């Protein structure tokens, strides 16, 4: 049975990441991690009639690959936890609508990879599931169409804007005693944090305060410091959000994470050569970097104790147009080897 | 630790509904259950500038009341699980953005009340939480604006259409040994079911197959029959969906639930006198009927063994316009006294 200290959950069962998969589009494949992914779709439509279905196909492919890599059938999976950025999570719905697997729909914006791994770990810890899939996706064209302008319009993007990653990631989590796979040892559901940011082209600023809060609360609950971790990996703060996170943590909590921190939004593209402004974003950003690259590095022994903190900007096209603020959230899983 | 049989989770801990609240709008208060609700908002704007924020205020009120009724502070709540019908769940986000409670965002369309109770029960069973709030909402005007036409347009509605309930419901779930409150004993995450319905004004038809699947799977996993329950309560199938559910269950599984079945969408309005066509719908429909009426009846001893099966139509305005089908899902919790 898990134990709770403050807002942090300490898992007692051996919850292992027994398989991971990531698929991406062409721009992501052209980036520095291009060689890591299981599959690259150079045609960003994936042969579908619209961007929403293209994203569904991307997510479906990630789940197919993770099933194959884990040597599991659908009937071996007790619960599939998934969500995405699109209204009413349609990318997830149509990606999974033909599978005969119990489904738990989640909404955490770009924090969904951590949210689904955390919720899946709770399901395993409860005994209600033994094996689960946690998965998420985003697509540059479906996200731009949803939140900003259709790509076909060719709008100018601001320097603070991030490029939504065309990508999907999935993991199979399983309770197993003698696994040599990375293990999820702790989790932390974020608290919604609202610093009043209203600029929907500056997601980093909207999400940084939530990341700062989750990191501060987690360090306090676990009585640990940044130096206790090999890597503190945030989801998609990008250049602007990362600077703000460092500043907030130093000023408000006296924590300096800069020596052990990296951000998936800074890792996935070559910001000097690719036209991506402040970096990558979207559920698929942290999902593809974690599931395509980092988990394999953990397996290879590069990291022994890692914090994965995916951040989400909680906004809709309607709330933005109505002048509402953009609250943020940051969900955390502690992965150890 | 919970046990799993087939797709059904048998909870072992004593997970009790220690408090429940429901708030509604004027049309719902004019219906046959009008006297049951904790609060009625006769001004459907709730003093807000737009319908999305009006729905947020509704949900915020339900959570405030359930905190008061359970004599809990925010700091007593380990996890708040919530979602709604709006794109990117903005009703939930802005309802909870000022609370200092860890947040788990869910998306299950109109099935969210059962989904949040089920996910909250898993969290308690895991030991990761002791006390949680599960909550959801819908609002007639925000839903019409989102999915069909703005109410101000005055469009004609079809006979199969259901009226989205303006309402919100919340429960506090807690692990407690000697509680005299209703207890959640089993749960079942639905599987996405797609019968190819494409008519977004006929939600009942889209959701009935999912309800039939969940009921059939649950009865099979638990080796029970409809007669073992005092009440099988579906979420918001309305008149059309209820007829289809009876037909599907009889034809495909030989199950006759008609003697013990009721549907929140048929209970909340007086369909003869109120202009609601096929009945009520929306997350707030099953949430307000369950949390405003049924849970109190369970407490009073009217029901000893009840199945609450909230159904959701998994569609977005974009997927509908693009001609996609409307898959359904049905999540179940078994409540006993």
XYZ file of C-alpha atoms in Angstrom:
674
model
C 0.000 0.000 0.000
C 1.252 3.455 -0.915
C 2.119 5.985 1.764
C 1.382 9.681 1.547
C 3.592 12.426 2.907
C 2.279 15.916 2.303
C 1.131 15.853 -1.301
C 3.582 13.148 -2.402
C 2.658 9.487 -2.868
C 5.329 6.871 -2.111
C 4.551 3.690 -4.035
C 5.238 0.434 -2.274
C 4.638 -2.015 -5.102
C 7.220 -2.670 -7.760
C 5.742 -0.644 -10.600
C 8.010 -1.000 -13.615
C 8.143 0.596 -17.042
C 8.474 -2.648 -18.970
C 8.236 -1.088 -22.434
C 8.222 2.351 -24.033
C 7.607 3.692 -27.511
C 7.720 7.017 -29.308
C 6.754 8.096 -32.811
C 7.296 11.548 -34.317
C 6.970 13.698 -37.425
C 9.667 14.958 -39.794
C 10.702 18.146 -37.950
C 11.266 16.136 -34.764
C 13.247 13.519 -36.688
C 15.456 16.328 -38.026
C 16.292 17.375 -34.463
C 19.155 16.152 -32.261
C 17.151 13.152 -30.959
C 16.034 12.097 -34.430
C 17.769 8.727 -34.242
C 15.975 7.692 -31.015
C 12.390 7.260 -32.099
C 10.642 4.024 -33.010
C 9.014 5.440 -36.108
C 9.079 8.661 -38.109
C 6.120 9.801 -40.200
C 7.495 12.062 -42.919
C 3.965 12.719 -44.219
C 2.390 14.736 -41.426
C -1.143 13.835 -42.588
C -0.400 10.150 -41.947
C -2.715 9.564 -44.883
C -5.740 10.892 -42.987
C -8.303 13.427 -44.160
C -7.805 15.901 -41.320
C -5.260 16.870 -38.643
C -7.294 15.448 -35.760
C -7.348 11.988 -37.331
C -3.663 12.345 -38.231
C -2.931 12.831 -34.529
C -5.115 9.823 -33.660
C -3.116 7.691 -36.082
C 0.116 8.865 -34.490
C -1.106 7.852 -31.043
C -2.470 4.563 -32.325
C 0.954 3.773 -33.813
C 2.709 4.475 -30.480
C 0.341 2.103 -28.663
C 0.727 -0.596 -31.331
C 4.513 -0.413 -31.000
C 4.516 -0.493 -27.191
C 2.237 -3.545 -27.250
C 4.647 -5.231 -29.637
C 7.760 -4.251 -27.644
C 6.223 -5.544 -24.410
C 5.010 -8.728 -26.135
C 1.505 -8.036 -24.830
C -1.905 -8.442 -26.414
C -4.763 -6.040 -25.810
C -6.303 -8.612 -23.486
C -3.232 -8.391 -21.221
C -3.844 -4.690 -20.576
C -6.174 -3.910 -17.677
C -6.464 -0.175 -18.253
C -5.481 2.340 -20.923
C -4.971 5.887 -19.630
C -4.738 8.607 -22.233
C -5.528 12.197 -23.071
C -4.378 14.976 -25.382
C -4.648 18.698 -26.133
C -7.638 18.653 -28.440
C -11.116 19.625 -27.300
C -12.934 16.602 -25.821
C -9.674 14.625 -26.224
C -10.675 13.418 -29.679
C -7.166 12.336 -30.654
C -7.229 9.805 -27.812
C -10.840 8.785 -28.358
C -10.375 7.834 -32.005
C -6.920 6.342 -31.390
C -8.378 3.878 -28.893
C -11.981 3.429 -30.050
C -11.351 0.072 -31.683
C -9.452 -1.448 -28.762
C -11.168 -3.725 -26.307
C -9.367 -2.230 -23.311
C -10.997 -0.389 -20.379
C -10.298 3.317 -20.906
C -9.633 6.147 -18.468
C -9.695 9.535 -20.208
C -7.490 12.189 -18.661
C -7.048 15.904 -19.162
C -3.835 17.569 -18.070
C -2.851 19.479 -21.220
C 0.897 19.041 -21.855
C 1.322 17.363 -18.446
C -0.570 14.282 -19.653
C 2.412 11.914 -19.949
C 3.206 12.312 -16.256
C -0.500 12.400 -15.324
C -1.206 9.128 -17.126
C 1.866 7.403 -15.637
C 0.923 8.631 -12.175
C -2.744 7.624 -12.458
C -1.712 4.285 -13.949
C 0.655 3.705 -11.034
C -2.203 4.384 -8.597
C -4.338 1.816 -10.441
C -1.559 -0.787 -10.130
C -0.849 0.090 -6.498
C -4.565 -0.330 -5.688
C -4.626 -3.872 -7.064
C -7.303 -2.838 -9.541
C -4.878 -3.346 -12.420
C -1.708 -5.306 -12.956
C -0.665 -3.997 -16.361
C -1.603 -0.617 -17.823
C -0.727 1.555 -20.790
C -0.169 5.294 -20.314
C -0.055 7.290 -23.539
C -0.455 10.734 -25.047
C 0.084 12.704 -28.244
C 0.143 16.094 -29.886
C 0.382 17.280 -33.475
C 1.691 20.659 -34.655
C -1.095 21.173 -37.191
C -4.046 20.052 -35.025
C -2.768 22.200 -32.142
C -2.171 25.326 -34.240
C -5.638 24.908 -35.796
C -7.173 24.482 -32.334
C -5.391 27.160 -30.338
C -3.944 29.748 -32.732
C -4.264 29.891 -36.534
C -4.574 27.116 -39.098
C -1.072 26.387 -40.416
C -2.288 27.097 -43.951
C -2.851 30.742 -42.926
C 0.903 31.231 -42.490
C 0.711 33.532 -39.458
C 3.841 35.069 -37.944
C 4.802 33.476 -34.625
C 6.143 35.401 -31.626
C 9.645 34.831 -30.163
C 8.120 33.349 -26.981
C 6.031 30.840 -28.962
C 6.924 27.178 -28.826
C 6.390 24.626 -31.575
C 3.900 21.902 -30.683
C 5.642 18.581 -31.202
C 4.151 16.149 -33.692
C 4.687 13.050 -31.622
C 3.215 10.409 -29.371
C 4.613 8.320 -26.551
C 3.420 5.284 -24.645
C 4.627 3.090 -21.804
C 3.504 -0.252 -20.433
C 3.559 -0.200 -16.633
C 3.454 -3.483 -14.788
C 3.730 -4.801 -11.274
C 6.681 -7.171 -11.286
C 9.037 -8.343 -8.583
C 12.254 -9.048 -10.433
C 12.220 -6.603 -13.286
C 15.383 -4.888 -14.458
C 13.292 -2.060 -15.864
C 13.002 1.489 -14.522
C 10.670 1.724 -11.551
C 8.160 4.404 -10.590
C 8.755 4.997 -6.906
C 6.887 8.214 -6.134
C 4.278 10.476 -7.642
C 2.830 13.920 -7.081
C -0.382 15.354 -8.536
C 0.120 19.047 -9.187
C -1.994 21.857 -7.811
C -3.450 24.321 -10.319
C -1.342 27.491 -10.170
C -2.436 30.788 -11.695
C -0.023 33.724 -11.932
C -2.331 35.666 -14.230
C -0.538 35.074 -17.551
C -2.918 35.760 -20.451
C -0.588 35.497 -23.472
C -1.471 32.265 -25.290
C 1.786 32.522 -27.267
C 3.844 32.309 -24.081
C 3.133 28.876 -22.610
C 6.470 28.737 -20.800
C 5.548 31.672 -18.585
C 2.142 30.147 -17.846
C 3.602 26.787 -16.784
C 6.794 27.767 -14.918
C 5.034 28.709 -11.636
C 3.292 25.313 -11.549
C 6.606 23.508 -12.079
C 8.188 25.576 -9.306
C 5.352 24.710 -6.928
C 5.466 20.968 -7.656
C 9.270 20.821 -7.302
C 9.210 22.815 -4.054
C 6.388 20.735 -2.549
C 8.000 17.459 -3.626
C 11.456 18.357 -2.241
C 9.840 19.384 1.017
C 7.704 16.200 1.278
C 10.640 13.909 0.497
C 13.274 15.930 2.375
C 15.522 15.858 -0.681
C 17.486 18.489 -2.602
C 18.191 18.929 -6.331
C 21.621 17.300 -5.903
C 19.935 14.030 -4.890
C 18.783 13.544 -8.491
C 20.773 12.750 -11.641
C 18.231 14.578 -13.737
C 15.246 16.835 -13.128
C 13.432 16.732 -16.440
C 10.626 19.198 -17.081
C 8.132 18.736 -19.880
C 8.016 21.674 -22.223
C 8.937 24.920 -20.539
C 11.190 25.897 -23.426
C 13.677 28.753 -23.181
C 11.388 31.324 -21.565
C 9.794 28.947 -19.061
C 13.113 27.397 -18.046
C 14.631 30.790 -17.174
C 11.530 31.689 -15.192
C 11.594 28.346 -13.357
C 15.224 28.852 -12.268
C 14.424 32.362 -11.088
C 11.258 31.373 -9.220
C 12.882 28.406 -7.473
C 15.919 30.424 -6.409
C 13.948 33.417 -5.221
C 11.026 31.688 -3.526
C 12.525 28.403 -2.288
C 16.290 28.867 -2.445
C 16.546 25.844 -4.771
C 19.114 25.793 -7.582
C 18.227 23.038 -10.037
C 20.287 24.381 -12.946
C 23.089 21.798 -12.605
C 20.770 18.770 -12.899
C 17.934 20.185 -14.973
C 16.959 19.717 -18.565
C 13.726 20.421 -20.424
C 12.229 18.230 -23.144
C 11.204 21.388 -25.017
C 14.872 22.408 -25.221
C 16.088 18.928 -26.171
C 13.863 17.904 -29.048
C 14.807 20.574 -31.597
C 17.986 22.327 -32.616
C 16.801 25.820 -31.758
C 19.665 27.452 -33.627
C 18.955 25.704 -36.910
C 15.256 24.828 -36.758
C 12.591 27.543 -36.805
C 11.051 26.655 -33.448
C 11.438 29.884 -31.452
C 11.432 29.130 -27.684
C 11.478 25.322 -28.122
C 9.059 22.405 -28.282
C 5.770 21.968 -26.484
C 2.630 19.824 -26.482
C 1.824 16.511 -24.776
C 3.911 14.792 -27.444
C 7.033 16.789 -26.531
C 7.725 15.310 -23.106
C 6.105 12.024 -24.184
C 8.437 11.483 -27.128
C 11.582 12.671 -25.334
C 10.861 10.522 -22.261
C 9.594 7.443 -24.109
C 11.934 7.704 -27.102
C 15.157 8.692 -25.392
C 15.329 9.120 -21.618
C 13.819 5.782 -20.531
C 16.352 3.977 -22.728
C 19.145 6.002 -21.143
C 17.840 5.024 -17.698
C 17.929 1.373 -18.768
C 21.515 1.862 -19.924
C 22.470 3.107 -16.474
C 22.952 6.798 -17.289
C 20.443 7.915 -14.643
C 19.666 6.216 -11.344
C 17.216 8.699 -9.851
C 15.199 10.983 -12.077
C 12.282 13.352 -11.654
C 9.968 13.670 -14.638
C 7.787 16.755 -14.269
C 5.437 17.340 -17.176
C 3.819 20.762 -17.218
C 0.480 21.810 -18.686
C -1.033 25.159 -19.662
C -4.723 24.886 -18.832
C -6.456 26.976 -21.484
C -8.988 26.576 -24.250
C -9.385 28.635 -27.424
C -12.612 29.998 -25.918
C -11.123 30.885 -22.529
C -8.230 32.665 -24.251
C -10.514 34.710 -26.479
C -12.633 35.603 -23.459
C -9.548 37.064 -21.781
C -9.216 34.426 -19.073
C -5.866 33.731 -17.496
C -3.885 30.583 -18.305
C -3.421 28.521 -15.137
C -0.703 25.860 -15.128
C -0.235 22.442 -13.605
C 2.797 20.174 -13.167
C 2.532 16.455 -12.465
C 5.547 14.498 -11.285
C 6.783 10.918 -11.297
C 10.024 9.816 -9.696
C 11.718 7.115 -11.780
C 14.533 5.069 -10.278
C 16.776 2.289 -11.547
C -5.922 -4.434 -1.900
C -8.539 -4.520 -4.635
C -9.167 -7.675 -6.628
C -9.853 -7.763 -10.348
C -12.206 -10.195 -12.045
C -12.464 -9.709 -15.790
C -12.786 -5.943 -16.214
C -14.383 -5.359 -12.810
C -12.523 -4.075 -9.756
C -13.669 -5.280 -6.328
C -12.633 -2.757 -3.684
C -11.478 -4.130 -0.384
C -11.161 -0.950 1.629
C -14.158 0.742 3.149
C -14.621 3.583 0.684
C -17.573 5.661 1.807
C -19.495 8.575 0.336
C -19.401 10.739 3.438
C -20.998 13.808 1.857
C -22.744 14.788 -1.364
C -23.936 18.028 -2.907
C -25.829 19.165 -5.980
C -26.647 22.580 -7.386
C -28.845 23.284 -10.416
C -30.427 25.966 -12.578
C -34.056 27.080 -12.797
C -35.337 24.547 -15.349
C -33.975 21.689 -13.231
C -35.514 23.201 -10.094
C -38.876 23.284 -11.890
C -38.647 19.523 -12.508
C -39.895 16.693 -10.292
C -36.671 16.608 -8.203
C -36.620 20.376 -7.707
C -36.928 20.117 -3.920
C -33.827 17.868 -3.580
C -30.974 20.156 -4.519
C -28.701 22.068 -2.166
C -28.919 25.292 -4.117
C -30.809 26.649 -7.114
C -29.387 29.416 -9.308
C -32.341 31.151 -10.941
C -29.993 33.448 -12.875
C -28.273 31.074 -15.284
C -25.341 33.489 -15.762
C -24.499 33.178 -12.059
C -23.373 36.784 -12.397
C -20.512 35.846 -14.735
C -19.584 37.440 -18.065
C -19.793 34.254 -20.135
C -21.340 30.767 -20.055
C -18.044 28.975 -19.443
C -17.400 30.968 -16.278
C -21.048 30.495 -15.248
C -20.485 26.735 -15.375
C -17.264 27.114 -13.385
C -19.162 29.016 -10.700
C -21.774 26.273 -10.571
C -19.096 23.624 -10.020
C -17.276 25.773 -7.494
C -20.526 26.109 -5.528
C -21.060 22.325 -5.477
C -17.531 21.778 -4.128
C -17.941 24.538 -1.517
C -21.159 22.929 -0.284
C -19.741 19.401 -0.148
C -16.752 20.676 1.842
C -19.166 22.336 4.265
C -21.436 19.280 4.534
C -18.472 16.995 5.221
C -16.989 19.483 7.708
C -13.705 19.348 5.797
C -11.205 22.027 4.884
C -9.313 22.073 1.608
C -6.245 20.816 3.465
C -8.151 17.646 4.424
C -8.629 16.706 0.759
C -5.806 14.681 -0.780
C -7.039 14.753 -4.373
C -9.726 16.523 -6.384
C -10.881 14.621 -9.476
C -12.960 16.560 -11.948
C -13.814 17.076 -15.592
C -16.597 18.428 -17.783
C -17.898 18.664 -21.348
C -16.133 21.822 -22.450
C -13.015 21.791 -24.619
C -9.883 21.489 -22.458
C -12.191 21.062 -19.415
C -12.193 24.783 -18.726
C -15.220 24.655 -16.434
C -13.266 22.412 -14.060
C -9.983 24.290 -14.450
C -11.430 27.663 -13.456
C -13.689 26.147 -10.784
C -10.685 24.684 -8.988
C -7.838 27.048 -9.928
C -7.848 28.848 -6.584
C -7.901 25.719 -4.439
C -4.734 24.384 -2.914
C -5.694 20.745 -3.603
C -3.826 18.294 -5.890
C -5.887 18.003 -9.059
C -6.510 15.090 -11.413
C -8.254 16.222 -14.612
C -10.486 13.640 -16.250
C -12.300 13.414 -19.541
C -15.245 11.060 -19.866
C -17.901 13.369 -21.357
C -21.236 12.758 -19.561
C -19.774 9.707 -17.788
C -17.542 11.909 -15.644
C -19.444 11.549 -12.350
C -18.894 7.768 -12.375
C -15.379 8.145 -13.806
C -14.326 10.542 -11.060
C -15.856 8.382 -8.296
C -14.166 5.293 -9.741
C -10.751 6.946 -10.161
C -11.074 8.489 -6.698
C -11.845 5.059 -5.244
C -8.697 3.663 -6.887
C -6.671 6.474 -5.326
C -8.077 5.636 -1.879
C -7.639 1.895 -2.372
C -3.981 2.463 -3.342
C -3.249 4.267 -0.103
C -2.197 7.346 -2.087
C -5.187 9.261 -0.750
C -7.466 8.991 2.229
C -10.061 11.610 1.352
C -10.935 12.773 -2.164
C -13.521 14.921 -3.892
C -15.088 13.724 -7.153
C -17.051 16.391 -9.010
C -18.436 17.410 -12.376
C -20.740 19.897 -14.066
C -22.543 20.908 -17.217
C -24.467 23.990 -18.285
C -27.169 24.160 -20.951
C -25.870 27.370 -22.496
C -22.143 26.515 -22.515
C -22.898 23.087 -24.001
C -25.238 24.390 -26.722
C -22.683 27.051 -27.627
C -19.934 24.419 -27.755
C -21.652 21.560 -29.552
C -24.656 22.921 -31.454
C -25.830 26.536 -31.756
C -25.558 29.442 -29.319
C -28.819 29.592 -27.372
C -29.327 33.193 -28.545
C -29.697 31.891 -32.124
C -32.955 30.152 -31.196
C -32.429 27.034 -33.345
C -35.105 24.345 -33.592
C -34.173 21.167 -31.708
C -34.898 17.641 -32.969
C -37.207 15.187 -31.134
C -34.204 12.957 -30.266
C -32.285 15.882 -28.740
C -31.766 16.000 -24.996
C -31.451 19.105 -22.863
C -28.035 19.525 -21.233
C -28.630 19.909 -17.517
C -27.434 23.083 -15.837
C -26.091 21.459 -12.732
C -23.094 20.235 -10.794
C -22.568 17.460 -8.281
C -19.803 16.546 -5.874
C -19.055 13.829 -3.359
C -16.453 13.426 -0.661
C -15.116 9.864 -0.608
C -13.231 8.680 2.433
C -11.726 5.518 3.790
C -13.483 4.893 7.080
C -14.113 1.768 9.056
C -17.341 2.467 10.872
C -19.192 4.784 8.579
C -22.936 4.535 8.138
C -22.609 6.139 4.714
C -23.070 4.465 1.334
C -20.043 2.458 0.286
C -18.422 2.001 -3.118
C -17.771 -1.711 -3.390
C -16.965 -2.267 -7.060
C -16.033 -0.321 -10.156
C -15.724 -0.873 -13.872
C -13.972 1.362 -16.418
C -15.908 1.228 -19.664
C -14.504 0.263 -23.041
C -15.007 2.727 -25.899
C -17.848 1.421 -28.073
C -18.572 2.696 -31.559
C -21.746 1.668 -33.398
C -21.246 4.296 -36.101
C -23.827 6.855 -34.923
C -23.061 10.258 -36.480
C -26.105 12.315 -35.422
C -24.935 14.792 -32.777
C -28.554 15.488 -31.845
C -29.086 11.863 -30.826
C -26.779 11.244 -27.879
C -28.955 8.457 -26.508
C -28.320 6.273 -29.539
C -24.579 6.958 -29.374
C -24.338 5.985 -25.696
C -26.733 3.021 -25.392
C -24.306 0.429 -26.868
C -21.616 1.436 -24.357
C -24.090 1.091 -21.465
C -25.134 -2.336 -22.748
C -21.506 -3.461 -22.954
C -20.614 -2.265 -19.458
C -23.721 -3.855 -17.916
C -23.151 -7.154 -19.738
C -19.445 -7.298 -18.826
C -20.129 -6.337 -15.206
C -22.904 -8.923 -14.734
C -20.649 -11.568 -16.238
C -17.630 -10.619 -14.072
C -19.691 -10.540 -10.867
C -21.956 -13.466 -11.744
C -25.008 -11.391 -10.893
C -28.302 -10.657 -12.630
C -30.435 -7.488 -12.821
C -32.701 -8.813 -10.055
C -29.762 -8.687 -7.617
C -29.932 -4.883 -7.641
C -32.544 -2.509 -6.218
C -31.737 0.022 -8.889
C -29.698 0.134 -12.079
C -29.312 3.835 -12.706
C -27.950 5.013 -16.049
C -26.664 8.529 -16.577
C -28.412 10.300 -19.381
C -29.690 7.948 -22.046
C -33.045 9.717 -22.160
C -36.076 8.241 -23.888
C -34.370 7.115 -27.101
C -31.263 5.670 -25.452
C -33.232 3.851 -22.759
C -35.381 2.028 -25.339
C -32.262 1.091 -27.286
C -30.501 -0.130 -24.138
C -33.412 -2.441 -23.247
C -33.477 -3.807 -26.787
C -29.705 -4.328 -27.005
C -29.463 -6.049 -23.626
C -32.392 -8.372 -24.357
C -31.262 -9.267 -27.845
C -27.519 -9.601 -27.294
C -27.249 -10.764 -23.674
C -30.728 -11.950 -22.713
C -30.790 -9.428 -19.848
C -34.034 -7.661 -18.896
C -33.227 -4.673 -16.691
C -36.538 -2.871 -17.230
C -37.948 -3.730 -13.793
C -35.037 -2.239 -11.836
C -33.832 0.444 -14.232
C -34.151 4.178 -14.208
C -32.282 6.889 -16.081
C -31.241 10.246 -14.640
C -32.109 11.860 -17.990
C -35.712 10.670 -17.578
C -35.942 11.661 -13.908
C -34.730 15.239 -13.813
C -37.382 16.890 -15.985
C -41.101 16.519 -16.461
C -40.945 15.601 -20.130
C -44.670 16.157 -20.625
C -44.646 19.696 -19.304
C -41.092 20.919 -19.867
C -39.738 21.455 -23.375
C -36.875 18.978 -23.061
C -37.549 16.516 -25.899
C -35.903 13.119 -25.142
C -34.828 14.067 -21.582
C -31.818 15.467 -19.771
C -28.134 14.978 -20.548
C -24.696 16.347 -19.712
C -22.260 15.534 -16.914
C -24.463 17.564 -14.578
C -27.496 15.364 -15.272
C -26.344 12.174 -13.584
C -24.222 14.197 -11.152
C -27.154 16.235 -9.827
C -29.618 13.324 -9.744
C -27.129 11.044 -7.969
C -25.674 13.642 -5.611
C -28.890 15.599 -5.039
C -31.386 12.777 -4.723
C -30.283 9.142 -5.010
C -27.448 9.138 -2.449
C -29.831 10.600 0.128
C -32.366 7.864 -0.700
C -29.622 5.251 -0.206
C -28.852 6.779 3.199
C -32.557 6.566 4.065
C -32.537 2.849 3.289
C -34.499 2.889 0.034
C -31.727 1.100 -1.878
C -29.259 -1.451 -0.547
C -27.431 -2.365 -3.740
C -27.289 0.033 -6.636
C -25.403 0.284 -9.914
C -24.614 3.786 -11.111
C -23.633 3.727 -14.783
C -22.875 7.139 -16.236
C -22.634 7.208 -20.017
C -20.653 9.548 -22.240
C -20.822 10.466 -25.925
C -17.228 10.986 -27.036
C -17.409 13.725 -29.647
C -16.102 17.208 -30.253
C -17.626 19.994 -32.346
C -14.734 19.475 -34.792
C -15.072 15.690 -35.020
C -18.807 16.056 -35.626
C -18.335 18.592 -38.406
C -15.700 16.368 -39.976
C -18.259 13.549 -40.176
C -16.650 11.312 -37.571
C -18.737 8.812 -35.653
C -19.690 9.353 -32.009
C -18.220 6.568 -29.876
C -19.675 6.029 -26.405
C -18.369 4.962 -23.013
C -20.063 3.876 -19.794
C -18.316 3.870 -16.427
C -19.838 2.041 -13.460
C -19.688 2.178 -9.685
C -21.533 -0.256 -7.436
C -22.861 1.508 -4.336
C -24.055 -0.521 -1.373
C -25.531 0.325 2.027
